[in-house]
Amino acid sequence: MLNRLLAELIDDAGLYPPARLPMDRALRNHDATNAGIYQWMVGRFIVPASRLDELLAELHGVKTRPLALGVVLDGASADSVRGGVGKAHEALRRMPDALCVELFELPLAGAQTEAGARASLLEALDAVARSFDERTALYAELPPAHAEPGLAAVAGTRAQAAGAGGTRT
């Protein structure tokens, strides 16, 4: 029962603080965890969109197939969103059997207004919908000290999508 509750509860963020591992070591650790007794608990390998080329260069030694990814977009601007989603799409095109992009994470830290956060969110939804199927999730990362604009944008976007017959957020 506990295994069901905790299944894939933890994503592997070895590239981020506090570990901040180099790509090759983070991937080796991910493989080791996936081969061990706690593999049922660890989910996706989290990677910034800007490091996808580096990930592809190190993929030859990775045994976990397909490597399930959570791709963190490098910013909330339209260019960052389109660029990050495009890089993920290109990585899948180059290595379709080796990778699986399960989610994108959109940092809304720079959005100071609800309108700005909503524009970033809609840009990300559009970019993900054009390049990936409906199983690919989009998460919004809200800054703890200034979450209100992002929360309002997410709530408004979800309400609008629900009224139109579906949601992707």
mmCIF file of C-alpha atoms in Angstrom:
data_model
loop_
_atom_site.group_PDB
_atom_site.id
_atom_site.type_symbol
_atom_site.label_atom_id
_atom_site.label_comp_id
_atom_site.label_asym_id
_atom_site.label_seq_id
_atom_site.Cartn_x
_atom_site.Cartn_y
_atom_site.Cartn_z
ATOM 1 C CA MET A 1 0.000 0.000 0.000
ATOM 2 C CA LEU A 2 2.760 2.453 0.903
ATOM 3 C CA ASN A 3 4.490 1.721 -2.412
ATOM 4 C CA ARG A 4 1.371 2.819 -4.298
ATOM 5 C CA LEU A 5 1.163 6.046 -2.324
ATOM 6 C CA LEU A 6 4.824 6.917 -2.858
ATOM 7 C CA ALA A 7 5.233 5.599 -6.423
ATOM 8 C CA GLU A 8 7.109 8.132 -8.527
ATOM 9 C CA LEU A 9 6.753 10.688 -5.743
ATOM 10 C CA ILE A 10 10.302 11.932 -6.162
ATOM 11 C CA ASP A 11 11.741 13.215 -9.408
ATOM 12 C CA ASP A 12 15.497 13.058 -9.840
ATOM 13 C CA ALA A 13 16.815 16.612 -9.667
ATOM 14 C CA GLY A 14 20.496 15.730 -9.274
ATOM 15 C CA LEU A 15 21.489 18.569 -11.619
ATOM 16 C CA TYR A 16 19.999 21.109 -9.208
ATOM 17 C CA PRO A 17 21.029 22.218 -5.702
ATOM 18 C CA PRO A 18 21.895 20.855 -3.271
ATOM 19 C CA ALA A 19 23.615 18.096 -5.302
ATOM 20 C CA ARG A 20 24.320 20.132 -8.459
ATOM 21 C CA LEU A 21 26.030 17.138 -10.090
ATOM 22 C CA PRO A 22 27.694 17.147 -13.489
ATOM 23 C CA MET A 23 25.483 15.598 -16.195
ATOM 24 C CA ASP A 24 27.414 12.325 -16.511
ATOM 25 C CA ARG A 25 27.365 11.674 -12.764
ATOM 26 C CA ALA A 26 23.711 12.661 -12.394
ATOM 27 C CA LEU A 27 22.771 10.213 -15.165
ATOM 28 C CA ARG A 28 24.883 7.433 -13.610
ATOM 29 C CA ASN A 29 23.179 8.023 -10.259
ATOM 30 C CA HIS A 30 19.765 7.918 -11.944
ATOM 31 C CA ASP A 31 20.643 4.588 -13.567
ATOM 32 C CA ALA A 32 21.884 3.194 -10.255
ATOM 33 C CA THR A 33 18.658 4.205 -8.520
ATOM 34 C CA ASN A 34 16.576 2.685 -11.321
ATOM 35 C CA ALA A 35 18.483 -0.582 -10.928
ATOM 36 C CA GLY A 36 18.123 -0.626 -7.133
ATOM 37 C CA ILE A 37 15.469 -1.370 -4.557
ATOM 38 C CA TYR A 38 14.076 2.199 -4.595
ATOM 39 C CA GLN A 39 13.428 2.399 -8.332
ATOM 40 C CA TRP A 40 9.681 2.310 -7.764
ATOM 41 C CA MET A 41 9.924 5.611 -5.889
ATOM 42 C CA VAL A 42 12.008 7.707 -8.294
ATOM 43 C CA GLY A 43 10.310 9.266 -11.273
ATOM 44 C CA ARG A 44 11.634 11.489 -14.012
ATOM 45 C CA PHE A 45 15.099 12.877 -14.596
ATOM 46 C CA ILE A 46 14.735 16.666 -14.355
ATOM 47 C CA VAL A 47 16.805 18.641 -16.859
ATOM 48 C CA PRO A 48 16.889 22.301 -17.893
ATOM 49 C CA ALA A 49 16.002 22.798 -21.552
ATOM 50 C CA SER A 50 19.336 24.567 -22.029
ATOM 51 C CA ARG A 51 21.180 21.356 -21.080
ATOM 52 C CA LEU A 52 19.370 18.940 -23.405
ATOM 53 C CA ASP A 53 22.277 18.848 -25.879
ATOM 54 C CA GLU A 54 24.601 17.953 -23.009
ATOM 55 C CA LEU A 55 22.191 15.207 -21.930
ATOM 56 C CA LEU A 56 22.142 13.776 -25.473
ATOM 57 C CA ALA A 57 25.950 13.734 -25.536
ATOM 58 C CA GLU A 58 26.007 11.670 -22.317
ATOM 59 C CA LEU A 59 23.103 9.383 -23.198
ATOM 60 C CA HIS A 60 25.265 6.623 -24.678
ATOM 61 C CA GLY A 61 26.085 5.284 -21.191
ATOM 62 C CA VAL A 62 22.540 5.433 -19.821
ATOM 63 C CA LYS A 63 20.815 2.090 -19.340
ATOM 64 C CA THR A 64 17.394 3.436 -18.331
ATOM 65 C CA ARG A 65 15.266 3.295 -21.497
ATOM 66 C CA PRO A 66 13.330 5.272 -22.238
ATOM 67 C CA LEU A 67 14.717 7.948 -19.955
ATOM 68 C CA ALA A 68 11.627 9.780 -18.680
ATOM 69 C CA LEU A 69 12.305 13.504 -18.570
ATOM 70 C CA GLY A 70 10.875 16.543 -16.890
ATOM 71 C CA VAL A 71 12.140 19.532 -18.875
ATOM 72 C CA VAL A 72 12.441 22.823 -17.015
ATOM 73 C CA LEU A 73 12.032 25.736 -19.388
ATOM 74 C CA ASP A 74 14.763 28.325 -18.962
ATOM 75 C CA GLY A 75 12.409 31.268 -18.618
ATOM 76 C CA ALA A 76 8.877 32.488 -19.088
ATOM 77 C CA SER A 77 9.492 34.696 -22.123
ATOM 78 C CA ALA A 78 7.958 33.603 -25.415
ATOM 79 C CA ASP A 79 11.422 32.978 -26.881
ATOM 80 C CA SER A 80 12.512 30.873 -23.886
ATOM 81 C CA VAL A 81 9.318 28.842 -23.975
ATOM 82 C CA ARG A 82 9.393 28.179 -27.721
ATOM 83 C CA GLY A 83 13.137 27.515 -27.649
ATOM 84 C CA GLY A 84 12.930 25.054 -24.754
ATOM 85 C CA VAL A 85 9.978 23.132 -26.149
ATOM 86 C CA GLY A 86 11.682 23.087 -29.558
ATOM 87 C CA LYS A 87 14.895 21.673 -28.059
ATOM 88 C CA ALA A 88 12.921 18.926 -26.319
ATOM 89 C CA HIS A 89 11.072 18.094 -29.540
ATOM 90 C CA GLU A 90 14.381 17.942 -31.444
ATOM 91 C CA ALA A 91 15.934 15.693 -28.758
ATOM 92 C CA LEU A 92 13.016 13.269 -29.141
ATOM 93 C CA ARG A 93 13.310 13.381 -32.910
ATOM 94 C CA ARG A 94 17.017 12.521 -32.680
ATOM 95 C CA MET A 95 16.622 9.734 -30.091
ATOM 96 C CA PRO A 96 12.987 8.594 -30.088
ATOM 97 C CA ASP A 97 13.587 5.252 -28.363
ATOM 98 C CA ALA A 98 15.930 6.632 -25.717
ATOM 99 C CA LEU A 99 13.835 9.503 -24.330
ATOM 100 C CA CYS A 100 10.321 10.294 -23.206
ATOM 101 C CA VAL A 101 9.332 13.842 -22.271
ATOM 102 C CA GLU A 102 6.589 13.508 -19.665
ATOM 103 C CA LEU A 103 6.349 17.087 -18.501
ATOM 104 C CA PHE A 104 7.500 20.650 -18.856
ATOM 105 C CA GLU A 105 7.954 23.055 -15.992
ATOM 106 C CA LEU A 106 7.406 26.758 -16.602
ATOM 107 C CA PRO A 107 9.068 29.111 -14.097
ATOM 108 C CA LEU A 108 6.788 32.084 -13.541
ATOM 109 C CA ALA A 109 9.270 33.842 -11.236
ATOM 110 C CA GLY A 110 9.618 36.804 -13.593
ATOM 111 C CA ALA A 111 5.889 37.358 -14.021
ATOM 112 C CA GLN A 112 5.014 40.416 -11.948
ATOM 113 C CA THR A 113 1.414 40.681 -13.142
ATOM 114 C CA GLU A 114 -1.408 38.266 -13.793
ATOM 115 C CA ALA A 115 -1.460 39.338 -17.448
ATOM 116 C CA GLY A 116 2.265 38.618 -17.826
ATOM 117 C CA ALA A 117 1.965 35.230 -16.118
ATOM 118 C CA ARG A 118 -1.096 34.370 -18.228
ATOM 119 C CA ALA A 119 0.699 35.301 -21.462
ATOM 120 C CA SER A 120 3.649 33.056 -20.513
ATOM 121 C CA LEU A 121 1.348 30.225 -19.539
ATOM 122 C CA LEU A 122 -0.659 30.443 -22.762
ATOM 123 C CA GLU A 123 2.551 30.558 -24.819
ATOM 124 C CA ALA A 124 3.781 27.421 -23.067
ATOM 125 C CA LEU A 125 0.453 25.623 -23.465
ATOM 126 C CA ASP A 126 0.433 26.432 -27.160
ATOM 127 C CA ALA A 127 4.060 25.357 -27.703
ATOM 128 C CA VAL A 128 3.600 22.061 -25.835
ATOM 129 C CA ALA A 129 0.288 21.316 -27.598
ATOM 130 C CA ARG A 130 1.869 21.888 -31.030
ATOM 131 C CA SER A 131 4.840 19.582 -30.417
ATOM 132 C CA PHE A 132 3.642 16.949 -27.934
ATOM 133 C CA ASP A 133 0.533 14.926 -27.238
ATOM 134 C CA GLU A 134 -2.014 15.381 -24.460
ATOM 135 C CA ARG A 135 -0.100 13.088 -22.089
ATOM 136 C CA THR A 136 2.688 15.661 -21.772
ATOM 137 C CA ALA A 137 1.957 17.773 -18.712
ATOM 138 C CA LEU A 138 2.803 21.404 -18.087
ATOM 139 C CA TYR A 139 3.538 22.552 -14.557
ATOM 140 C CA ALA A 140 3.863 26.173 -13.503
ATOM 141 C CA GLU A 141 6.512 26.951 -10.897
ATOM 142 C CA LEU A 142 5.373 29.858 -8.777
ATOM 143 C CA PRO A 143 7.771 32.005 -6.763
ATOM 144 C CA PRO A 144 6.921 31.597 -3.054
ATOM 145 C CA ALA A 145 7.292 35.290 -2.252
ATOM 146 C CA HIS A 146 5.163 36.530 -5.163
ATOM 147 C CA ALA A 147 2.832 33.694 -6.170
ATOM 148 C CA GLU A 148 -0.449 35.606 -6.561
ATOM 149 C CA PRO A 149 -0.095 36.677 -10.241
ATOM 150 C CA GLY A 150 0.861 33.150 -11.285
ATOM 151 C CA LEU A 151 -1.901 31.532 -9.228
ATOM 152 C CA ALA A 152 -4.491 33.855 -10.734
ATOM 153 C CA ALA A 153 -3.183 33.145 -14.245
ATOM 154 C CA VAL A 154 -3.242 29.362 -13.723
ATOM 155 C CA ALA A 155 -6.735 29.479 -12.201
ATOM 156 C CA GLY A 156 -8.064 31.680 -15.008
ATOM 157 C CA THR A 157 -6.498 29.531 -17.707
ATOM 158 C CA ARG A 158 -7.857 26.322 -16.168
ATOM 159 C CA ALA A 159 -11.332 27.828 -15.857
ATOM 160 C CA GLN A 160 -11.245 29.001 -19.469
ATOM 161 C CA ALA A 161 -10.052 25.573 -20.676
ATOM 162 C CA ALA A 162 -12.702 23.765 -18.603
ATOM 163 C CA GLY A 163 -15.371 25.984 -20.147
ATOM 164 C CA ALA A 164 -14.044 25.058 -23.586
ATOM 165 C CA GLY A 165 -14.303 21.346 -22.818
ATOM 166 C CA GLY A 166 -10.848 20.317 -21.580
ATOM 167 C CA THR A 167 -7.696 21.191 -19.656
ATOM 168 C CA ARG A 168 -3.963 20.805 -20.244
ATOM 169 C CA THR A 169 -2.642 22.575 -17.165
#
